[in-house]
Amino acid sequence: MPESPPSVIFFGTCLINSLAPQAGLAAMRLLKLAGAQVRFPRAQSCCGQPAYNAGFDAQARQVARAQLDALAGTEPVVVPSASCAGMFRHQYPLLFAGHPEQARAEQLAGRVVDFCAYLQRVLAPAWTDHGPPVTVALHHSCAARRELGVTQEAHALLEALAGVTVIEPERAHECCGFGGTFALKQPEISAAMTADKAEALRATGAVVVLSQDLGCLTSLDGYWRRQQAGRQFEVQTGLQVQHIAEFLWQRVASAAVQDGLPPRDTLGAPQ
Amino acid sequence: MKPVQRRFQPPWSRPSSLQQRLRTALARQPVRRNIARAMNGLVDKRRAAFPDAQTLEALRDQGQAIRDQALDHLPTLLRELEANCTANGIQVHWAETPAEANAQVLDIVRAAGADAVLKGKSMVSEEIGLNAALAAAGIEALETDLGEWIIQLAGEAPAHIVAPAVHLSRQEVAARFRTHFPELEIGEDIADLTALARGLLRDRFARMRVGVTGVNFLVAETGSLCLIENEGNGRLCTTLPEVHIAITGIEKVIARLDQLPPLLRLLTRSATGQPATTYVNLISGPRRTSERDGPHEVHLILLDHGRARMQADPEQRAILRCIRCGACMNHCPVYTRVGGHGYGTVYPGPLGAVLEPRLQGLQLQGELAEASSLCGACAEVCPVRIPLPQLIRRVRRDQRARQARPGLWSLWSRLQARPLQARRFTRALAGLAPALNVALRWLPSPWTRSREPPRLARQTLADLAEQEGFADD
């Protein structure tokens, strides 16, 4: 008798929902491919971190309460963003401390796990790499590195692919400058940090940069596209950015399986 | 400086004075280079000083526990400190405000009949604006710490709490010396510059009657002041003059003498990577009758300036654990790009973002908390484990409570808290993606000044999940 497949709840994150749905879909398909039963609760929206980091706790709680309802259950909640996963795991208990939902917030915090960590530690898939040899630069968000400590897992998933060489940039530990509303409140400093990170990533010689956080990628991609603007006829100056789930899916799913995924251009995501 | 020309500035992108200061600091390329180089050096030295993670974590636990214990019993410890200092012959003065502290220093200096004072490095003296207060009373303050002296010559504020002149290269230091001492031959070699400063300063030490210094730790059980330094100027300030005035914040107290070594180990390694400073001064009173040197009077001025209020708040109390090593700023991606002057406050970096709004008020300095990406690099290295990102969020929270205008955030949260509407809304956005993606590029926003805006996808994940049978209620 085979064991019953593990059930997980998938929290897509608001950024992936609107900016990179193909990454969220790829993550769910990978979980399924690795043997999990995946459920995407319809009532989810955003973890509430933007308001929380901006100091609007009441507004953050209002949004967070809706997630407590949407993600209720006992299964692990898999999140394809270390930043959002960190919000659930470490900030929800603080946000709801002394509030009626405290116990539920703590229960949810205990169930939330970063996508790469869950895939690598729990499902531990042994996949065949179908892609050509490639060198990728891996960027870890500050949440992945410091709040959750899940950098090894993302590395391991990529290292397990025969054709993939993973490199990290110089000063890998330094923040990319995105920081959510920080990018709007302090645009100059944020941009200076992003520029330094982007140049360090470019210096690795990789053509693709991967991360488990879309926020960092949005900032880096915005920087490279601005650099590129106005010199369409020259050589590409930036790297292609991709969420790690989307990259993994493209490498491990055979052509037949991949057929089901809508082509990227119909999604309107990075061309 | 010529203002930057812009097409149109909507109200939300008009820069505040802090943003303007940060922008100016960011544009000073030579300063940025100097600061970045120095910070890289300090980061490397700290890392080398803590080769073993386990030892470091154990030491941090110990440091945090010592500081927490002191802060939890602050009133009791301060009473014990005062009693033991007094028994040792140290005169203790309490100052609630910077003005009170300055007045106390002035009274002591005047009573000593001095028209000038020697100064050892003290951030609390910067906090209260002591040099300006002395100058206003016609009393000269001579900074004796090399870095402090350099910036005093230049009329600048410290750029860093441990290394005040860190924003200057040796060439710039030499240029400042040449301006002030045109009669001297001045090279650009660091050893020569140091020797020159030493010569000029030593000359004046002997003739000064009052020395003013800061304090690193106060030991309650023995009634002692601990002061560490590398240049020997601190020891001269505390031993040569007839009167020594030590000034510090009330939070610097610790219970026992045996708690000092672990804190010193953490402090010097975190600050400069040194296993110990060249000088460790432990002062337990003025010159005794049997002694042939040392000051005849030792005064300790204990400054509150909002610290008691911070101590009373269980969350804010954590910032009082700070032992002023500067590691949080050395590792801060914002500080390393703008330096201390970008913040425009005495305490810069993550420490300043938490402390200054409490010292000067949210109204004046609350915005400092916005100058952080909450990356957590500061908390990762803090020797006494201050949860700096949490405290920065706390300042933001208090700031929002004061301004009480959630505006767009209320709309946002109401939408996100109603999943059905949120789904419809994001689906509508996705439907309009081609037009919105063009609009976003032309809409003036802080983001689009330096980066292309993110691009909306034409379908949401919620809809794709639905199509693929993942969606479920």
mmCIF file of C-alpha atoms in Angstrom, chain B residues 7-333:
data_model
loop_
_atom_site.group_PDB
_atom_site.id
_atom_site.type_symbol
_atom_site.label_atom_id
_atom_site.label_comp_id
_atom_site.label_asym_id
_atom_site.label_seq_id
_atom_site.Cartn_x
_atom_site.Cartn_y
_atom_site.Cartn_z
ATOM 1 C CA ARG B 7 8.755 67.285 -15.426
ATOM 2 C CA PHE B 8 6.181 67.173 -12.699
ATOM 3 C CA GLN B 9 6.224 66.388 -9.015
ATOM 4 C CA PRO B 10 3.053 65.013 -7.524
ATOM 5 C CA PRO B 11 2.680 65.775 -3.817
ATOM 6 C CA TRP B 12 3.536 62.236 -2.773
ATOM 7 C CA SER B 13 6.917 62.377 -4.414
ATOM 8 C CA ARG B 14 7.978 65.744 -3.049
ATOM 9 C CA PRO B 15 11.094 65.073 -0.979
ATOM 10 C CA SER B 16 11.135 65.667 2.759
ATOM 11 C CA SER B 17 14.157 67.295 4.380
ATOM 12 C CA LEU B 18 15.443 63.851 5.377
ATOM 13 C CA GLN B 19 15.085 62.600 1.818
ATOM 14 C CA GLN B 20 16.923 65.665 0.569
ATOM 15 C CA ARG B 21 19.726 65.110 3.070
ATOM 16 C CA LEU B 22 19.998 61.461 2.142
ATOM 17 C CA ARG B 23 19.973 62.363 -1.535
ATOM 18 C CA THR B 24 22.756 64.894 -1.057
ATOM 19 C CA ALA B 25 24.807 62.384 0.934
ATOM 20 C CA LEU B 26 24.242 59.745 -1.724
ATOM 21 C CA ALA B 27 25.542 62.100 -4.395
ATOM 22 C CA ARG B 28 28.851 62.733 -2.570
ATOM 23 C CA GLN B 29 30.838 60.067 -4.343
ATOM 24 C CA PRO B 30 34.182 60.554 -2.524
ATOM 25 C CA VAL B 31 32.494 60.314 0.888
ATOM 26 C CA ARG B 32 30.563 57.256 -0.238
ATOM 27 C CA ARG B 33 33.803 55.652 -1.363
ATOM 28 C CA ASN B 34 35.579 56.418 1.910
ATOM 29 C CA ILE B 35 32.697 55.157 4.032
ATOM 30 C CA ALA B 36 32.201 52.018 1.964
ATOM 31 C CA ARG B 37 35.896 51.167 2.122
ATOM 32 C CA ALA B 38 36.078 51.726 5.864
ATOM 33 C CA MET B 39 32.886 49.770 6.542
ATOM 34 C CA ASN B 40 34.077 46.833 4.433
ATOM 35 C CA GLY B 41 37.241 46.829 6.529
ATOM 36 C CA LEU B 42 35.330 46.888 9.818
ATOM 37 C CA VAL B 43 32.966 44.129 8.648
ATOM 38 C CA ASP B 44 35.936 41.925 7.718
ATOM 39 C CA LYS B 45 37.715 42.617 11.010
ATOM 40 C CA ARG B 46 34.626 41.804 13.036
ATOM 41 C CA ARG B 47 34.158 38.548 11.150
ATOM 42 C CA ALA B 48 37.779 37.578 11.747
ATOM 43 C CA ALA B 49 37.423 38.415 15.456
ATOM 44 C CA PHE B 50 34.565 35.941 15.861
ATOM 45 C CA PRO B 51 35.872 32.856 14.046
ATOM 46 C CA ASP B 52 33.618 30.444 15.903
ATOM 47 C CA ALA B 53 29.854 30.922 15.557
ATOM 48 C CA GLN B 54 29.030 28.933 18.677
ATOM 49 C CA THR B 55 31.340 30.957 20.890
ATOM 50 C CA LEU B 56 29.939 34.151 19.431
ATOM 51 C CA GLU B 57 26.325 33.137 20.030
ATOM 52 C CA ALA B 58 27.099 32.115 23.611
ATOM 53 C CA LEU B 59 28.809 35.443 24.193
ATOM 54 C CA ARG B 60 25.844 37.316 22.689
ATOM 55 C CA ASP B 61 23.471 35.440 24.978
ATOM 56 C CA GLN B 62 25.625 36.419 27.920
ATOM 57 C CA GLY B 63 25.839 40.048 26.809
ATOM 58 C CA GLN B 64 22.110 40.312 26.311
ATOM 59 C CA ALA B 65 21.413 38.739 29.701
ATOM 60 C CA ILE B 66 23.767 41.124 31.505
ATOM 61 C CA ARG B 67 22.239 44.174 29.861
ATOM 62 C CA ASP B 68 18.671 42.922 30.331
ATOM 63 C CA GLN B 69 19.294 42.265 33.995
ATOM 64 C CA ALA B 70 20.642 45.776 34.435
ATOM 65 C CA LEU B 71 17.745 47.417 32.608
ATOM 66 C CA ASP B 72 15.110 45.375 34.422
ATOM 67 C CA HIS B 73 16.511 46.668 37.718
ATOM 68 C CA LEU B 74 17.586 50.072 36.513
ATOM 69 C CA PRO B 75 16.239 52.239 39.397
ATOM 70 C CA THR B 76 17.733 49.933 42.031
ATOM 71 C CA LEU B 77 21.084 49.703 40.265
ATOM 72 C CA LEU B 78 21.292 53.456 39.814
ATOM 73 C CA ARG B 79 20.692 53.984 43.517
ATOM 74 C CA GLU B 80 23.394 51.419 44.312
ATOM 75 C CA LEU B 81 25.726 53.080 41.816
ATOM 76 C CA GLU B 82 25.151 56.507 43.325
ATOM 77 C CA ALA B 83 25.767 55.230 46.854
ATOM 78 C CA ASN B 84 28.977 53.419 45.907
ATOM 79 C CA CYS B 85 30.283 56.249 43.746
ATOM 80 C CA THR B 86 29.625 58.715 46.527
ATOM 81 C CA ALA B 87 31.403 56.449 49.001
ATOM 82 C CA ASN B 88 34.346 56.418 46.566
ATOM 83 C CA GLY B 89 34.403 60.194 46.437
ATOM 84 C CA ILE B 90 32.824 60.526 43.009
ATOM 85 C CA GLN B 91 30.244 63.326 42.906
ATOM 86 C CA VAL B 92 27.093 62.160 41.152
ATOM 87 C CA HIS B 93 24.798 64.592 39.318
ATOM 88 C CA TRP B 94 21.459 63.746 37.734
ATOM 89 C CA ALA B 95 20.389 65.514 34.561
ATOM 90 C CA GLU B 96 16.953 65.065 33.086
ATOM 91 C CA THR B 97 17.563 67.123 29.968
ATOM 92 C CA PRO B 98 20.542 68.078 27.797
ATOM 93 C CA ALA B 99 20.208 71.670 29.055
ATOM 94 C CA GLU B 100 20.514 70.498 32.654
ATOM 95 C CA ALA B 101 23.560 68.398 31.835
ATOM 96 C CA ASN B 102 25.248 71.287 30.050
ATOM 97 C CA ALA B 103 24.521 73.603 32.976
ATOM 98 C CA GLN B 104 26.061 71.079 35.382
ATOM 99 C CA VAL B 105 29.226 70.839 33.291
ATOM 100 C CA LEU B 106 29.438 74.623 33.099
ATOM 101 C CA ASP B 107 29.043 75.006 36.855
ATOM 102 C CA ILE B 108 31.856 72.535 37.506
ATOM 103 C CA VAL B 109 34.139 74.131 34.905
ATOM 104 C CA ARG B 110 33.508 77.617 36.289
ATOM 105 C CA ALA B 111 34.073 76.447 39.853
ATOM 106 C CA ALA B 112 37.423 75.066 38.717
ATOM 107 C CA GLY B 113 38.241 78.456 37.255
ATOM 108 C CA ALA B 114 38.923 77.014 33.812
ATOM 109 C CA ASP B 115 38.375 78.701 30.461
ATOM 110 C CA ALA B 116 39.042 75.551 28.448
ATOM 111 C CA VAL B 117 38.448 71.800 28.796
ATOM 112 C CA LEU B 118 40.069 68.694 27.393
ATOM 113 C CA LYS B 119 37.606 66.313 25.858
ATOM 114 C CA GLY B 120 37.780 62.577 25.396
ATOM 115 C CA LYS B 121 35.400 60.988 22.921
ATOM 116 C CA SER B 122 31.816 61.104 24.158
ATOM 117 C CA MET B 123 28.680 60.610 22.079
ATOM 118 C CA VAL B 124 26.535 61.795 24.984
ATOM 119 C CA SER B 125 28.392 65.120 24.872
ATOM 120 C CA GLU B 126 27.394 65.291 21.194
ATOM 121 C CA GLU B 127 23.847 64.347 22.134
ATOM 122 C CA ILE B 128 23.571 67.304 24.511
ATOM 123 C CA GLY B 129 25.520 69.699 22.282
ATOM 124 C CA LEU B 130 28.125 70.291 24.973
ATOM 125 C CA ASN B 131 30.768 71.947 22.798
ATOM 126 C CA ALA B 132 28.307 74.563 21.586
ATOM 127 C CA ALA B 133 27.072 75.194 25.139
ATOM 128 C CA LEU B 134 30.661 75.624 26.345
ATOM 129 C CA ALA B 135 31.513 77.916 23.437
ATOM 130 C CA ALA B 136 28.457 80.054 24.191
ATOM 131 C CA ALA B 137 29.831 80.486 27.725
ATOM 132 C CA GLY B 138 33.256 81.446 26.394
ATOM 133 C CA ILE B 139 34.869 78.107 27.250
ATOM 134 C CA GLU B 140 36.967 76.301 24.695
ATOM 135 C CA ALA B 141 36.561 72.555 24.246
ATOM 136 C CA LEU B 142 39.597 70.751 22.876
ATOM 137 C CA GLU B 143 38.761 67.361 21.389
ATOM 138 C CA THR B 144 41.627 64.936 22.023
ATOM 139 C CA ASP B 145 40.428 61.831 20.207
ATOM 140 C CA LEU B 146 42.170 62.020 16.829
ATOM 141 C CA GLY B 147 39.019 61.537 14.789
ATOM 142 C CA GLU B 148 37.044 63.977 16.918
ATOM 143 C CA TRP B 149 39.838 66.531 16.689
ATOM 144 C CA ILE B 150 39.920 66.264 12.900
ATOM 145 C CA ILE B 151 36.215 66.909 12.557
ATOM 146 C CA GLN B 152 36.365 69.638 15.180
ATOM 147 C CA LEU B 153 38.961 71.425 13.034
ATOM 148 C CA ALA B 154 36.662 71.022 10.046
ATOM 149 C CA GLY B 155 33.586 72.135 11.983
ATOM 150 C CA GLU B 156 31.807 68.886 11.180
ATOM 151 C CA ALA B 157 29.694 66.418 13.156
ATOM 152 C CA PRO B 158 30.858 62.816 13.727
ATOM 153 C CA ALA B 159 30.058 60.602 10.740
ATOM 154 C CA HIS B 160 30.158 57.441 12.868
ATOM 155 C CA ILE B 161 29.785 56.793 16.592
ATOM 156 C CA VAL B 162 33.071 54.892 16.869
ATOM 157 C CA ALA B 163 35.078 56.403 14.006
ATOM 158 C CA PRO B 164 33.970 60.042 13.771
ATOM 159 C CA ALA B 165 36.175 61.047 10.811
ATOM 160 C CA VAL B 166 35.590 57.875 8.834
ATOM 161 C CA HIS B 167 34.182 59.848 5.893
ATOM 162 C CA LEU B 168 37.549 61.484 5.204
ATOM 163 C CA SER B 169 40.486 60.020 3.312
ATOM 164 C CA ARG B 170 44.011 60.675 4.606
ATOM 165 C CA GLN B 171 44.486 63.167 1.760
ATOM 166 C CA GLU B 172 41.417 65.070 2.962
ATOM 167 C CA VAL B 173 42.688 64.970 6.532
ATOM 168 C CA ALA B 174 46.036 66.337 5.371
ATOM 169 C CA ALA B 175 44.250 69.109 3.466
ATOM 170 C CA ARG B 176 42.363 70.112 6.618
ATOM 171 C CA PHE B 177 45.576 70.145 8.639
ATOM 172 C CA ARG B 178 47.238 72.362 6.013
ATOM 173 C CA THR B 179 44.366 74.849 6.199
ATOM 174 C CA HIS B 180 44.630 75.059 9.981
ATOM 175 C CA PHE B 181 48.384 74.925 10.323
ATOM 176 C CA PRO B 182 49.687 76.728 7.220
ATOM 177 C CA GLU B 183 53.077 77.190 8.869
ATOM 178 C CA LEU B 184 53.713 73.431 9.090
ATOM 179 C CA GLU B 185 55.050 71.005 6.510
ATOM 180 C CA ILE B 186 52.332 68.330 6.172
ATOM 181 C CA GLY B 187 52.545 65.071 4.221
ATOM 182 C CA GLU B 188 49.825 62.514 3.560
ATOM 183 C CA ASP B 189 51.300 59.562 5.387
ATOM 184 C CA ILE B 190 48.990 58.278 8.143
ATOM 185 C CA ALA B 191 51.801 57.769 10.649
ATOM 186 C CA ASP B 192 53.076 61.324 10.027
ATOM 187 C CA LEU B 193 49.594 62.806 10.365
ATOM 188 C CA THR B 194 49.049 60.967 13.625
ATOM 189 C CA ALA B 195 52.422 62.045 14.971
ATOM 190 C CA LEU B 196 51.684 65.629 14.037
ATOM 191 C CA ALA B 197 48.312 65.568 15.799
ATOM 192 C CA ARG B 198 49.877 63.934 18.830
ATOM 193 C CA GLY B 199 52.532 66.603 19.050
ATOM 194 C CA LEU B 200 50.087 69.465 18.725
ATOM 195 C CA LEU B 201 47.637 67.957 21.220
ATOM 196 C CA ARG B 202 50.146 66.799 23.862
ATOM 197 C CA ASP B 203 51.437 70.291 24.017
ATOM 198 C CA ARG B 204 48.123 71.462 25.378
ATOM 199 C CA PHE B 205 47.294 68.571 27.718
ATOM 200 C CA ALA B 206 49.558 69.704 30.517
ATOM 201 C CA ARG B 207 47.973 73.106 30.863
ATOM 202 C CA MET B 208 44.309 72.079 31.107
ATOM 203 C CA ARG B 209 42.474 71.938 34.422
ATOM 204 C CA VAL B 210 39.305 70.085 33.428
ATOM 205 C CA GLY B 211 38.863 66.879 31.437
ATOM 206 C CA VAL B 212 35.490 65.756 30.093
ATOM 207 C CA THR B 213 34.973 62.172 28.901
ATOM 208 C CA GLY B 214 32.250 59.689 28.184
ATOM 209 C CA VAL B 215 31.831 56.318 29.870
ATOM 210 C CA ASN B 216 31.441 52.850 28.370
ATOM 211 C CA PHE B 217 30.072 51.089 31.433
ATOM 212 C CA LEU B 218 29.185 52.018 34.995
ATOM 213 C CA VAL B 219 29.675 49.288 37.587
ATOM 214 C CA ALA B 220 27.090 49.569 40.368
ATOM 215 C CA GLU B 221 28.625 47.195 42.936
ATOM 216 C CA THR B 222 31.994 48.943 42.953
ATOM 217 C CA GLY B 223 30.942 52.474 42.021
ATOM 218 C CA SER B 224 33.370 52.508 39.065
ATOM 219 C CA LEU B 225 33.452 54.071 35.615
ATOM 220 C CA CYS B 226 34.898 52.016 32.769
ATOM 221 C CA LEU B 227 36.293 53.838 29.752
ATOM 222 C CA ILE B 228 38.034 52.116 26.867
ATOM 223 C CA GLU B 229 40.126 53.717 24.135
ATOM 224 C CA ASN B 230 43.101 53.180 21.844
ATOM 225 C CA GLU B 231 44.944 56.471 21.811
ATOM 226 C CA GLY B 232 45.735 57.127 25.458
ATOM 227 C CA ASN B 233 43.997 60.477 25.231
ATOM 228 C CA GLY B 234 41.217 59.164 27.424
ATOM 229 C CA ARG B 235 43.642 58.265 30.178
ATOM 230 C CA LEU B 236 45.288 61.681 29.912
ATOM 231 C CA CYS B 237 41.869 63.394 30.092
ATOM 232 C CA THR B 238 40.966 61.426 33.201
ATOM 233 C CA THR B 239 44.283 61.684 35.035
ATOM 234 C CA LEU B 240 46.115 64.891 34.113
ATOM 235 C CA PRO B 241 43.547 67.609 34.857
ATOM 236 C CA GLU B 242 42.550 68.486 38.401
ATOM 237 C CA VAL B 243 38.919 67.849 37.612
ATOM 238 C CA HIS B 244 37.455 64.956 35.637
ATOM 239 C CA ILE B 245 33.856 65.160 34.464
ATOM 240 C CA ALA B 246 32.398 61.910 33.134
ATOM 241 C CA ILE B 247 29.107 62.220 31.346
ATOM 242 C CA THR B 248 26.890 59.376 30.192
ATOM 243 C CA GLY B 249 23.361 58.019 29.879
ATOM 244 C CA ILE B 250 21.692 56.285 32.812
ATOM 245 C CA GLU B 251 21.401 53.040 30.817
ATOM 246 C CA LYS B 252 25.153 52.354 30.877
ATOM 247 C CA VAL B 253 25.050 50.793 34.322
ATOM 248 C CA ILE B 254 25.726 47.102 34.952
ATOM 249 C CA ALA B 255 25.362 45.264 38.237
ATOM 250 C CA ARG B 256 28.707 43.613 38.836
ATOM 251 C CA LEU B 257 32.362 43.969 37.971
ATOM 252 C CA ASP B 258 32.585 40.364 36.724
ATOM 253 C CA GLN B 259 30.024 41.274 34.051
ATOM 254 C CA LEU B 260 32.438 43.734 32.509
ATOM 255 C CA PRO B 261 34.833 41.343 30.684
ATOM 256 C CA PRO B 262 32.201 39.660 28.477
ATOM 257 C CA LEU B 263 30.781 43.043 27.508
ATOM 258 C CA LEU B 264 34.228 44.412 26.665
ATOM 259 C CA ARG B 265 34.984 41.309 24.619
ATOM 260 C CA LEU B 266 31.772 41.839 22.650
ATOM 261 C CA LEU B 267 32.244 45.580 22.327
ATOM 262 C CA THR B 268 35.782 45.739 20.966
ATOM 263 C CA ARG B 269 35.396 42.756 18.652
ATOM 264 C CA SER B 270 32.100 44.023 17.266
ATOM 265 C CA ALA B 271 33.386 47.565 16.832
ATOM 266 C CA THR B 272 36.856 47.186 15.354
ATOM 267 C CA GLY B 273 37.655 43.496 15.526
ATOM 268 C CA GLN B 274 40.160 44.101 18.334
ATOM 269 C CA PRO B 275 40.385 41.473 21.088
ATOM 270 C CA ALA B 276 40.907 44.381 23.503
ATOM 271 C CA THR B 277 41.547 48.102 23.312
ATOM 272 C CA THR B 278 44.974 49.510 24.069
ATOM 273 C CA TYR B 279 43.648 51.240 27.188
ATOM 274 C CA VAL B 280 41.033 50.031 29.623
ATOM 275 C CA ASN B 281 40.451 52.691 32.285
ATOM 276 C CA LEU B 282 38.608 51.755 35.440
ATOM 277 C CA ILE B 283 38.045 54.817 37.582
ATOM 278 C CA SER B 284 36.885 54.370 41.146
ATOM 279 C CA GLY B 285 37.374 57.817 42.629
ATOM 280 C CA PRO B 286 39.582 60.891 42.722
ATOM 281 C CA ARG B 287 43.201 60.987 43.929
ATOM 282 C CA ARG B 288 43.564 59.546 47.435
ATOM 283 C CA THR B 289 45.749 61.232 50.007
ATOM 284 C CA SER B 290 48.435 58.580 49.556
ATOM 285 C CA GLU B 291 48.418 58.939 45.757
ATOM 286 C CA ARG B 292 50.690 61.229 43.766
ATOM 287 C CA ASP B 293 48.566 61.723 40.657
ATOM 288 C CA GLY B 294 45.024 61.720 39.388
ATOM 289 C CA PRO B 295 42.311 64.362 39.552
ATOM 290 C CA HIS B 296 41.255 65.960 42.810
ATOM 291 C CA GLU B 297 37.609 65.813 41.795
ATOM 292 C CA VAL B 298 35.655 63.270 39.782
ATOM 293 C CA HIS B 299 32.129 64.123 38.703
ATOM 294 C CA LEU B 300 29.662 61.749 37.109
ATOM 295 C CA ILE B 301 26.775 63.327 35.224
ATOM 296 C CA LEU B 302 23.966 60.864 34.546
ATOM 297 C CA LEU B 303 21.675 61.903 31.717
ATOM 298 C CA ASP B 304 18.113 60.724 31.310
ATOM 299 C CA HIS B 305 16.926 62.522 28.140
ATOM 300 C CA GLY B 306 14.006 60.162 27.558
ATOM 301 C CA ARG B 307 15.800 56.990 28.644
ATOM 302 C CA ALA B 308 13.630 56.361 31.689
ATOM 303 C CA ARG B 309 10.589 56.559 29.444
ATOM 304 C CA MET B 310 12.130 54.013 27.060
ATOM 305 C CA GLN B 311 13.002 51.776 30.015
ATOM 306 C CA ALA B 312 9.361 51.822 31.118
ATOM 307 C CA ASP B 313 8.215 50.419 27.763
ATOM 308 C CA PRO B 314 8.925 46.659 27.591
ATOM 309 C CA GLU B 315 9.468 46.743 23.817
ATOM 310 C CA GLN B 316 11.477 49.956 23.585
ATOM 311 C CA ARG B 317 13.659 48.952 26.528
ATOM 312 C CA ALA B 318 15.690 46.689 24.230
ATOM 313 C CA ILE B 319 17.405 49.639 22.546
ATOM 314 C CA LEU B 320 18.899 50.622 25.916
ATOM 315 C CA ARG B 321 20.887 47.384 25.835
ATOM 316 C CA CYS B 322 23.068 49.065 23.194
ATOM 317 C CA ILE B 323 26.784 49.143 24.003
ATOM 318 C CA ARG B 324 27.584 51.571 21.138
ATOM 319 C CA CYS B 325 29.840 49.309 19.080
ATOM 320 C CA GLY B 326 28.551 50.632 15.755
ATOM 321 C CA ALA B 327 28.282 47.168 14.166
ATOM 322 C CA CYS B 328 24.674 47.868 13.140
ATOM 323 C CA MET B 329 25.757 50.825 11.023
ATOM 324 C CA ASN B 330 28.867 49.081 9.687
ATOM 325 C CA HIS B 331 26.612 46.364 8.281
ATOM 326 C CA CYS B 332 23.710 48.593 7.220
ATOM 327 C CA PRO B 333 23.255 48.906 3.439
#
